[in-house]
């Protein structure tokens, strides 16, 4: 083994030992709890509320219209046009066809007029709406804790109730005079 390798090995070992074996300036202990006061905070809470009701609704129901008026108007129009037209052949056929179409259109229009042609009906429909209700609530935020450690009194805030003793971290450091 050469001298450089030996020195490198010793230095590596010394550095690793100094990193793990340093002074212990912190440790954990426990202190006596002498007072615990709950701390509350006011919290705003908004919750949706759904309200539903049955509402009366009136609808107009038109009379059902069939094809009777249209067909009847077409027949009457065709008969009238056929009997009124003079001539024979295609002229008379064209007049009959025109009368049938015109009579059908008039019959259709008359049968679809709303005069007395329907009724009103009432039914109930479900209606709903969502509103948001806001209220305020006191919620436990944590605890103000007073504790004694080695004759001195300290206070802290904790989220959990500490019980009779509270863990503390103690740090010891030398005082340097300059």
JSON list of C-alpha atoms in Angstrom, two decimals:
[
{"chain": "A", "resi": 1, "resn": "UNK", "atom": "CA", "xyz": [0.00, 0.00, 0.00]},
{"chain": "A", "resi": 2, "resn": "UNK", "atom": "CA", "xyz": [1.46, 3.34, -0.94]},
{"chain": "A", "resi": 3, "resn": "UNK", "atom": "CA", "xyz": [1.63, 6.38, 1.28]},
{"chain": "A", "resi": 4, "resn": "UNK", "atom": "CA", "xyz": [-0.95, 8.44, -0.72]},
{"chain": "A", "resi": 5, "resn": "UNK", "atom": "CA", "xyz": [-3.61, 5.72, -0.47]},
{"chain": "A", "resi": 6, "resn": "UNK", "atom": "CA", "xyz": [-3.06, 5.40, 3.26]},
{"chain": "A", "resi": 7, "resn": "UNK", "atom": "CA", "xyz": [-3.39, 9.15, 3.85]},
{"chain": "A", "resi": 8, "resn": "UNK", "atom": "CA", "xyz": [-6.53, 9.31, 1.67]},
{"chain": "A", "resi": 9, "resn": "UNK", "atom": "CA", "xyz": [-8.12, 6.42, 3.62]},
{"chain": "A", "resi": 10, "resn": "UNK", "atom": "CA", "xyz": [-7.34, 8.00, 7.01]},
{"chain": "A", "resi": 11, "resn": "UNK", "atom": "CA", "xyz": [-8.72, 11.40, 5.92]},
{"chain": "A", "resi": 12, "resn": "UNK", "atom": "CA", "xyz": [-11.93, 9.81, 4.58]},
{"chain": "A", "resi": 13, "resn": "UNK", "atom": "CA", "xyz": [-12.43, 7.91, 7.84]},
{"chain": "A", "resi": 14, "resn": "UNK", "atom": "CA", "xyz": [-11.78, 11.01, 9.95]},
{"chain": "A", "resi": 15, "resn": "UNK", "atom": "CA", "xyz": [-14.20, 13.15, 7.94]},
{"chain": "A", "resi": 16, "resn": "UNK", "atom": "CA", "xyz": [-16.97, 10.58, 8.14]},
{"chain": "A", "resi": 17, "resn": "UNK", "atom": "CA", "xyz": [-16.53, 10.23, 11.90]},
{"chain": "A", "resi": 18, "resn": "UNK", "atom": "CA", "xyz": [-16.58, 13.98, 12.49]},
{"chain": "A", "resi": 19, "resn": "UNK", "atom": "CA", "xyz": [-19.81, 14.34, 10.50]},
{"chain": "A", "resi": 20, "resn": "UNK", "atom": "CA", "xyz": [-21.65, 11.77, 12.64]},
{"chain": "A", "resi": 21, "resn": "UNK", "atom": "CA", "xyz": [-20.02, 12.34, 15.99]},
{"chain": "A", "resi": 22, "resn": "UNK", "atom": "CA", "xyz": [-20.53, 16.10, 16.27]},
{"chain": "A", "resi": 23, "resn": "UNK", "atom": "CA", "xyz": [-21.63, 17.82, 19.50]},
{"chain": "A", "resi": 24, "resn": "UNK", "atom": "CA", "xyz": [-25.17, 17.05, 20.58]},
{"chain": "A", "resi": 25, "resn": "UNK", "atom": "CA", "xyz": [-26.60, 20.55, 21.13]},
{"chain": "A", "resi": 26, "resn": "UNK", "atom": "CA", "xyz": [-30.26, 19.53, 20.84]},
{"chain": "A", "resi": 27, "resn": "UNK", "atom": "CA", "xyz": [-32.37, 16.98, 22.65]},
{"chain": "A", "resi": 28, "resn": "UNK", "atom": "CA", "xyz": [-36.01, 16.25, 23.36]},
{"chain": "A", "resi": 29, "resn": "UNK", "atom": "CA", "xyz": [-37.62, 16.39, 26.79]},
{"chain": "A", "resi": 30, "resn": "UNK", "atom": "CA", "xyz": [-41.11, 16.99, 28.20]},
{"chain": "A", "resi": 31, "resn": "UNK", "atom": "CA", "xyz": [-42.61, 19.79, 30.27]},
{"chain": "A", "resi": 32, "resn": "UNK", "atom": "CA", "xyz": [-45.50, 19.96, 32.75]},
{"chain": "A", "resi": 33, "resn": "UNK", "atom": "CA", "xyz": [-48.68, 21.49, 31.28]},
{"chain": "A", "resi": 34, "resn": "UNK", "atom": "CA", "xyz": [-50.18, 23.98, 33.75]},
{"chain": "A", "resi": 35, "resn": "UNK", "atom": "CA", "xyz": [-53.05, 25.47, 31.65]},
{"chain": "A", "resi": 36, "resn": "UNK", "atom": "CA", "xyz": [-54.91, 24.66, 28.42]},
{"chain": "A", "resi": 37, "resn": "UNK", "atom": "CA", "xyz": [-57.39, 27.11, 26.87]},
{"chain": "A", "resi": 38, "resn": "UNK", "atom": "CA", "xyz": [-59.38, 26.15, 23.77]},
{"chain": "A", "resi": 39, "resn": "UNK", "atom": "CA", "xyz": [-59.21, 28.69, 20.91]},
{"chain": "A", "resi": 40, "resn": "UNK", "atom": "CA", "xyz": [-62.29, 29.07, 18.71]},
{"chain": "A", "resi": 41, "resn": "UNK", "atom": "CA", "xyz": [-62.69, 30.86, 15.41]},
{"chain": "A", "resi": 42, "resn": "UNK", "atom": "CA", "xyz": [-65.85, 31.96, 13.65]},
{"chain": "A", "resi": 43, "resn": "UNK", "atom": "CA", "xyz": [-66.35, 30.20, 10.33]},
{"chain": "A", "resi": 44, "resn": "UNK", "atom": "CA", "xyz": [-68.81, 31.20, 7.60]},
{"chain": "A", "resi": 45, "resn": "UNK", "atom": "CA", "xyz": [-70.64, 28.19, 6.17]},
{"chain": "A", "resi": 46, "resn": "UNK", "atom": "CA", "xyz": [-72.78, 28.43, 3.02]},
{"chain": "A", "resi": 47, "resn": "UNK", "atom": "CA", "xyz": [-75.00, 25.48, 2.18]},
{"chain": "A", "resi": 48, "resn": "UNK", "atom": "CA", "xyz": [-77.36, 25.02, -0.78]},
{"chain": "A", "resi": 49, "resn": "UNK", "atom": "CA", "xyz": [-81.02, 24.41, 0.02]},
{"chain": "A", "resi": 50, "resn": "UNK", "atom": "CA", "xyz": [-83.44, 23.10, -2.57]},
{"chain": "A", "resi": 51, "resn": "UNK", "atom": "CA", "xyz": [-87.11, 24.06, -2.28]},
{"chain": "A", "resi": 52, "resn": "UNK", "atom": "CA", "xyz": [-89.75, 22.39, -4.44]},
{"chain": "A", "resi": 53, "resn": "UNK", "atom": "CA", "xyz": [-93.49, 22.96, -4.84]},
{"chain": "A", "resi": 54, "resn": "UNK", "atom": "CA", "xyz": [-96.36, 21.96, -7.12]},
{"chain": "A", "resi": 55, "resn": "UNK", "atom": "CA", "xyz": [-97.62, 24.86, -9.20]},
{"chain": "A", "resi": 56, "resn": "UNK", "atom": "CA", "xyz": [-101.00, 25.01, -10.94]},
{"chain": "A", "resi": 57, "resn": "UNK", "atom": "CA", "xyz": [-100.61, 25.62, -14.67]},
{"chain": "A", "resi": 58, "resn": "UNK", "atom": "CA", "xyz": [-103.40, 26.25, -17.20]},
{"chain": "A", "resi": 59, "resn": "UNK", "atom": "CA", "xyz": [-102.99, 25.17, -20.83]},
{"chain": "A", "resi": 60, "resn": "UNK", "atom": "CA", "xyz": [-105.18, 25.82, -23.87]},
{"chain": "A", "resi": 61, "resn": "UNK", "atom": "CA", "xyz": [-106.01, 22.61, -25.71]},
{"chain": "A", "resi": 62, "resn": "UNK", "atom": "CA", "xyz": [-107.16, 23.39, -29.25]},
{"chain": "A", "resi": 63, "resn": "UNK", "atom": "CA", "xyz": [-109.85, 21.20, -30.74]},
{"chain": "A", "resi": 64, "resn": "UNK", "atom": "CA", "xyz": [-108.44, 18.34, -32.73]},
{"chain": "A", "resi": 65, "resn": "UNK", "atom": "CA", "xyz": [-108.72, 19.18, -36.41]},
{"chain": "A", "resi": 66, "resn": "UNK", "atom": "CA", "xyz": [-109.05, 16.31, -38.83]},
{"chain": "A", "resi": 67, "resn": "UNK", "atom": "CA", "xyz": [-109.17, 16.44, -42.58]},
{"chain": "A", "resi": 68, "resn": "UNK", "atom": "CA", "xyz": [-112.96, 16.52, -42.76]},
{"chain": "A", "resi": 69, "resn": "UNK", "atom": "CA", "xyz": [-113.19, 20.24, -43.56]},
{"chain": "A", "resi": 70, "resn": "UNK", "atom": "CA", "xyz": [-110.52, 20.02, -46.24]},
{"chain": "A", "resi": 71, "resn": "UNK", "atom": "CA", "xyz": [-112.03, 16.95, -47.91]},
{"chain": "A", "resi": 72, "resn": "UNK", "atom": "CA", "xyz": [-115.59, 18.25, -47.69]},
{"chain": "A", "resi": 73, "resn": "UNK", "atom": "CA", "xyz": [-114.50, 21.66, -49.08]},
{"chain": "A", "resi": 74, "resn": "UNK", "atom": "CA", "xyz": [-112.69, 19.94, -51.94]},
{"chain": "A", "resi": 75, "resn": "UNK", "atom": "CA", "xyz": [-115.73, 17.83, -52.85]},
{"chain": "A", "resi": 76, "resn": "UNK", "atom": "CA", "xyz": [-118.10, 20.79, -52.77]},
{"chain": "A", "resi": 77, "resn": "UNK", "atom": "CA", "xyz": [-115.65, 22.95, -54.75]},
{"chain": "A", "resi": 78, "resn": "UNK", "atom": "CA", "xyz": [-115.20, 20.24, -57.36]},
{"chain": "A", "resi": 79, "resn": "UNK", "atom": "CA", "xyz": [-118.95, 19.65, -57.77]},
{"chain": "A", "resi": 80, "resn": "UNK", "atom": "CA", "xyz": [-119.70, 23.37, -58.03]},
{"chain": "A", "resi": 81, "resn": "UNK", "atom": "CA", "xyz": [-116.88, 23.98, -60.52]},
{"chain": "A", "resi": 82, "resn": "UNK", "atom": "CA", "xyz": [-117.91, 20.99, -62.60]},
{"chain": "A", "resi": 83, "resn": "UNK", "atom": "CA", "xyz": [-121.54, 22.05, -62.78]},
{"chain": "A", "resi": 84, "resn": "UNK", "atom": "CA", "xyz": [-120.81, 25.73, -63.45]},
{"chain": "A", "resi": 85, "resn": "UNK", "atom": "CA", "xyz": [-118.19, 25.25, -66.14]},
{"chain": "A", "resi": 86, "resn": "UNK", "atom": "CA", "xyz": [-119.37, 25.19, -69.69]},
{"chain": "A", "resi": 87, "resn": "UNK", "atom": "CA", "xyz": [-117.67, 23.13, -72.15]},
{"chain": "A", "resi": 88, "resn": "UNK", "atom": "CA", "xyz": [-116.29, 19.73, -72.32]},
{"chain": "A", "resi": 89, "resn": "UNK", "atom": "CA", "xyz": [-112.99, 17.94, -72.18]},
{"chain": "A", "resi": 90, "resn": "UNK", "atom": "CA", "xyz": [-109.88, 19.36, -70.73]},
{"chain": "A", "resi": 91, "resn": "UNK", "atom": "CA", "xyz": [-111.30, 22.79, -69.94]},
{"chain": "A", "resi": 92, "resn": "UNK", "atom": "CA", "xyz": [-114.04, 21.29, -67.79]},
{"chain": "A", "resi": 93, "resn": "UNK", "atom": "CA", "xyz": [-111.51, 18.95, -66.09]},
{"chain": "A", "resi": 94, "resn": "UNK", "atom": "CA", "xyz": [-109.21, 21.89, -65.34]},
{"chain": "A", "resi": 95, "resn": "UNK", "atom": "CA", "xyz": [-112.10, 23.91, -63.87]},
{"chain": "A", "resi": 96, "resn": "UNK", "atom": "CA", "xyz": [-113.16, 20.94, -61.73]},
{"chain": "A", "resi": 97, "resn": "UNK", "atom": "CA", "xyz": [-109.60, 20.50, -60.48]},
{"chain": "A", "resi": 98, "resn": "UNK", "atom": "CA", "xyz": [-109.25, 24.21, -59.69]},
{"chain": "A", "resi": 99, "resn": "UNK", "atom": "CA", "xyz": [-112.60, 24.19, -57.84]},
{"chain": "A", "resi": 100, "resn": "UNK", "atom": "CA", "xyz": [-111.57, 21.13, -55.85]},
{"chain": "A", "resi": 101, "resn": "UNK", "atom": "CA", "xyz": [-108.29, 22.74, -54.78]},
{"chain": "A", "resi": 102, "resn": "UNK", "atom": "CA", "xyz": [-109.93, 26.08, -53.94]},
{"chain": "A", "resi": 103, "resn": "UNK", "atom": "CA", "xyz": [-112.76, 24.38, -52.01]},
{"chain": "A", "resi": 104, "resn": "UNK", "atom": "CA", "xyz": [-110.25, 22.23, -50.09]},
{"chain": "A", "resi": 105, "resn": "UNK", "atom": "CA", "xyz": [-108.22, 25.30, -49.09]},
{"chain": "A", "resi": 106, "resn": "UNK", "atom": "CA", "xyz": [-111.36, 27.17, -47.94]},
{"chain": "A", "resi": 107, "resn": "UNK", "atom": "CA", "xyz": [-112.58, 24.09, -46.01]},
{"chain": "A", "resi": 108, "resn": "UNK", "atom": "CA", "xyz": [-109.17, 23.73, -44.36]},
{"chain": "A", "resi": 109, "resn": "UNK", "atom": "CA", "xyz": [-109.09, 27.38, -43.27]},
{"chain": "A", "resi": 110, "resn": "UNK", "atom": "CA", "xyz": [-112.62, 27.28, -41.87]},
{"chain": "A", "resi": 111, "resn": "UNK", "atom": "CA", "xyz": [-112.02, 24.08, -39.91]},
{"chain": "A", "resi": 112, "resn": "UNK", "atom": "CA", "xyz": [-108.85, 25.51, -38.28]},
{"chain": "A", "resi": 113, "resn": "UNK", "atom": "CA", "xyz": [-110.29, 28.77, -37.01]},
{"chain": "A", "resi": 114, "resn": "UNK", "atom": "CA", "xyz": [-110.30, 28.94, -33.19]},
{"chain": "A", "resi": 115, "resn": "UNK", "atom": "CA", "xyz": [-113.96, 29.91, -32.83]},
{"chain": "A", "resi": 116, "resn": "UNK", "atom": "CA", "xyz": [-115.18, 27.61, -30.07]},
{"chain": "A", "resi": 117, "resn": "UNK", "atom": "CA", "xyz": [-112.51, 25.18, -31.08]},
{"chain": "A", "resi": 118, "resn": "UNK", "atom": "CA", "xyz": [-110.80, 24.20, -27.85]},
{"chain": "A", "resi": 119, "resn": "UNK", "atom": "CA", "xyz": [-110.79, 24.10, -24.08]},
{"chain": "A", "resi": 120, "resn": "UNK", "atom": "CA", "xyz": [-108.58, 24.97, -21.14]},
{"chain": "A", "resi": 121, "resn": "UNK", "atom": "CA", "xyz": [-107.15, 22.33, -18.84]},
{"chain": "A", "resi": 122, "resn": "UNK", "atom": "CA", "xyz": [-105.37, 22.71, -15.53]},
{"chain": "A", "resi": 123, "resn": "UNK", "atom": "CA", "xyz": [-102.54, 20.52, -14.31]},
{"chain": "A", "resi": 124, "resn": "UNK", "atom": "CA", "xyz": [-99.81, 20.70, -11.69]},
{"chain": "A", "resi": 125, "resn": "UNK", "atom": "CA", "xyz": [-96.13, 20.95, -12.53]},
{"chain": "A", "resi": 126, "resn": "UNK", "atom": "CA", "xyz": [-93.24, 20.43, -10.12]},
{"chain": "A", "resi": 127, "resn": "UNK", "atom": "CA", "xyz": [-91.05, 23.55, -9.77]},
{"chain": "A", "resi": 128, "resn": "UNK", "atom": "CA", "xyz": [-87.78, 23.73, -7.82]},
{"chain": "A", "resi": 129, "resn": "UNK", "atom": "CA", "xyz": [-85.20, 26.38, -6.99]},
{"chain": "A", "resi": 130, "resn": "UNK", "atom": "CA", "xyz": [-81.93, 26.30, -5.10]},
{"chain": "A", "resi": 131, "resn": "UNK", "atom": "CA", "xyz": [-81.01, 29.03, -2.64]},
{"chain": "A", "resi": 132, "resn": "UNK", "atom": "CA", "xyz": [-77.87, 29.35, -0.55]},
{"chain": "A", "resi": 133, "resn": "UNK", "atom": "CA", "xyz": [-78.15, 29.78, 3.20]},
{"chain": "A", "resi": 134, "resn": "UNK", "atom": "CA", "xyz": [-75.22, 31.25, 5.11]},
{"chain": "A", "resi": 135, "resn": "UNK", "atom": "CA", "xyz": [-74.69, 30.79, 8.83]},
{"chain": "A", "resi": 136, "resn": "UNK", "atom": "CA", "xyz": [-71.78, 31.24, 11.17]},
{"chain": "A", "resi": 137, "resn": "UNK", "atom": "CA", "xyz": [-70.33, 28.62, 13.44]},
{"chain": "A", "resi": 138, "resn": "UNK", "atom": "CA", "xyz": [-67.70, 28.56, 16.14]},
{"chain": "A", "resi": 139, "resn": "UNK", "atom": "CA", "xyz": [-65.10, 25.87, 15.40]},
{"chain": "A", "resi": 140, "resn": "UNK", "atom": "CA", "xyz": [-62.24, 24.72, 17.57]},
{"chain": "A", "resi": 141, "resn": "UNK", "atom": "CA", "xyz": [-58.99, 25.99, 16.03]},
{"chain": "A", "resi": 142, "resn": "UNK", "atom": "CA", "xyz": [-56.60, 24.60, 18.65]},
{"chain": "A", "resi": 143, "resn": "UNK", "atom": "CA", "xyz": [-55.30, 25.30, 22.16]},
{"chain": "A", "resi": 144, "resn": "UNK", "atom": "CA", "xyz": [-53.25, 27.96, 23.92]},
{"chain": "A", "resi": 145, "resn": "UNK", "atom": "CA", "xyz": [-51.00, 25.90, 26.18]},
{"chain": "A", "resi": 146, "resn": "UNK", "atom": "CA", "xyz": [-49.06, 27.21, 29.17]},
{"chain": "A", "resi": 147, "resn": "UNK", "atom": "CA", "xyz": [-46.30, 24.89, 30.43]},
{"chain": "A", "resi": 148, "resn": "UNK", "atom": "CA", "xyz": [-43.43, 24.92, 32.90]},
{"chain": "A", "resi": 149, "resn": "UNK", "atom": "CA", "xyz": [-39.94, 23.70, 32.03]},
{"chain": "A", "resi": 150, "resn": "UNK", "atom": "CA", "xyz": [-37.12, 23.85, 34.62]},
{"chain": "A", "resi": 151, "resn": "UNK", "atom": "CA", "xyz": [-38.88, 26.54, 36.64]},
{"chain": "A", "resi": 152, "resn": "UNK", "atom": "CA", "xyz": [-39.66, 28.82, 33.69]},
{"chain": "A", "resi": 153, "resn": "UNK", "atom": "CA", "xyz": [-43.14, 29.33, 32.19]},
{"chain": "A", "resi": 154, "resn": "UNK", "atom": "CA", "xyz": [-43.73, 29.23, 28.41]},
{"chain": "A", "resi": 155, "resn": "UNK", "atom": "CA", "xyz": [-46.78, 29.40, 26.14]},
{"chain": "A", "resi": 156, "resn": "UNK", "atom": "CA", "xyz": [-47.46, 27.90, 22.74]},
{"chain": "A", "resi": 157, "resn": "UNK", "atom": "CA", "xyz": [-50.35, 27.12, 20.40]},
{"chain": "A", "resi": 158, "resn": "UNK", "atom": "CA", "xyz": [-51.12, 23.51, 19.47]},
{"chain": "A", "resi": 159, "resn": "UNK", "atom": "CA", "xyz": [-53.71, 21.94, 17.16]},
{"chain": "A", "resi": 160, "resn": "UNK", "atom": "CA", "xyz": [-54.18, 18.96, 19.52]},
{"chain": "A", "resi": 161, "resn": "UNK", "atom": "CA", "xyz": [-54.83, 18.92, 23.27]},
{"chain": "A", "resi": 162, "resn": "UNK", "atom": "CA", "xyz": [-51.40, 18.18, 24.81]},
{"chain": "A", "resi": 163, "resn": "UNK", "atom": "CA", "xyz": [-52.50, 16.22, 27.88]},
{"chain": "A", "resi": 164, "resn": "UNK", "atom": "CA", "xyz": [-50.56, 16.51, 31.17]},
{"chain": "A", "resi": 165, "resn": "UNK", "atom": "CA", "xyz": [-47.13, 16.84, 29.56]},
{"chain": "A", "resi": 166, "resn": "UNK", "atom": "CA", "xyz": [-45.96, 18.42, 26.32]},
{"chain": "A", "resi": 167, "resn": "UNK", "atom": "CA", "xyz": [-42.84, 17.39, 24.39]},
{"chain": "A", "resi": 168, "resn": "UNK", "atom": "CA", "xyz": [-40.24, 20.15, 24.07]},
{"chain": "A", "resi": 169, "resn": "UNK", "atom": "CA", "xyz": [-37.04, 20.45, 22.08]},
{"chain": "A", "resi": 170, "resn": "UNK", "atom": "CA", "xyz": [-34.13, 21.80, 24.11]},
{"chain": "A", "resi": 171, "resn": "UNK", "atom": "CA", "xyz": [-31.18, 23.47, 22.45]},
{"chain": "A", "resi": 172, "resn": "UNK", "atom": "CA", "xyz": [-27.91, 24.07, 24.27]},
{"chain": "A", "resi": 173, "resn": "UNK", "atom": "CA", "xyz": [-25.30, 26.44, 22.85]},
{"chain": "A", "resi": 174, "resn": "UNK", "atom": "CA", "xyz": [-22.30, 28.06, 24.40]},
{"chain": "A", "resi": 175, "resn": "UNK", "atom": "CA", "xyz": [-22.22, 31.80, 24.96]},
{"chain": "A", "resi": 176, "resn": "UNK", "atom": "CA", "xyz": [-19.25, 33.38, 23.23]},
{"chain": "A", "resi": 177, "resn": "UNK", "atom": "CA", "xyz": [-17.79, 36.52, 24.77]},
{"chain": "A", "resi": 178, "resn": "UNK", "atom": "CA", "xyz": [-16.29, 38.96, 22.32]}
]
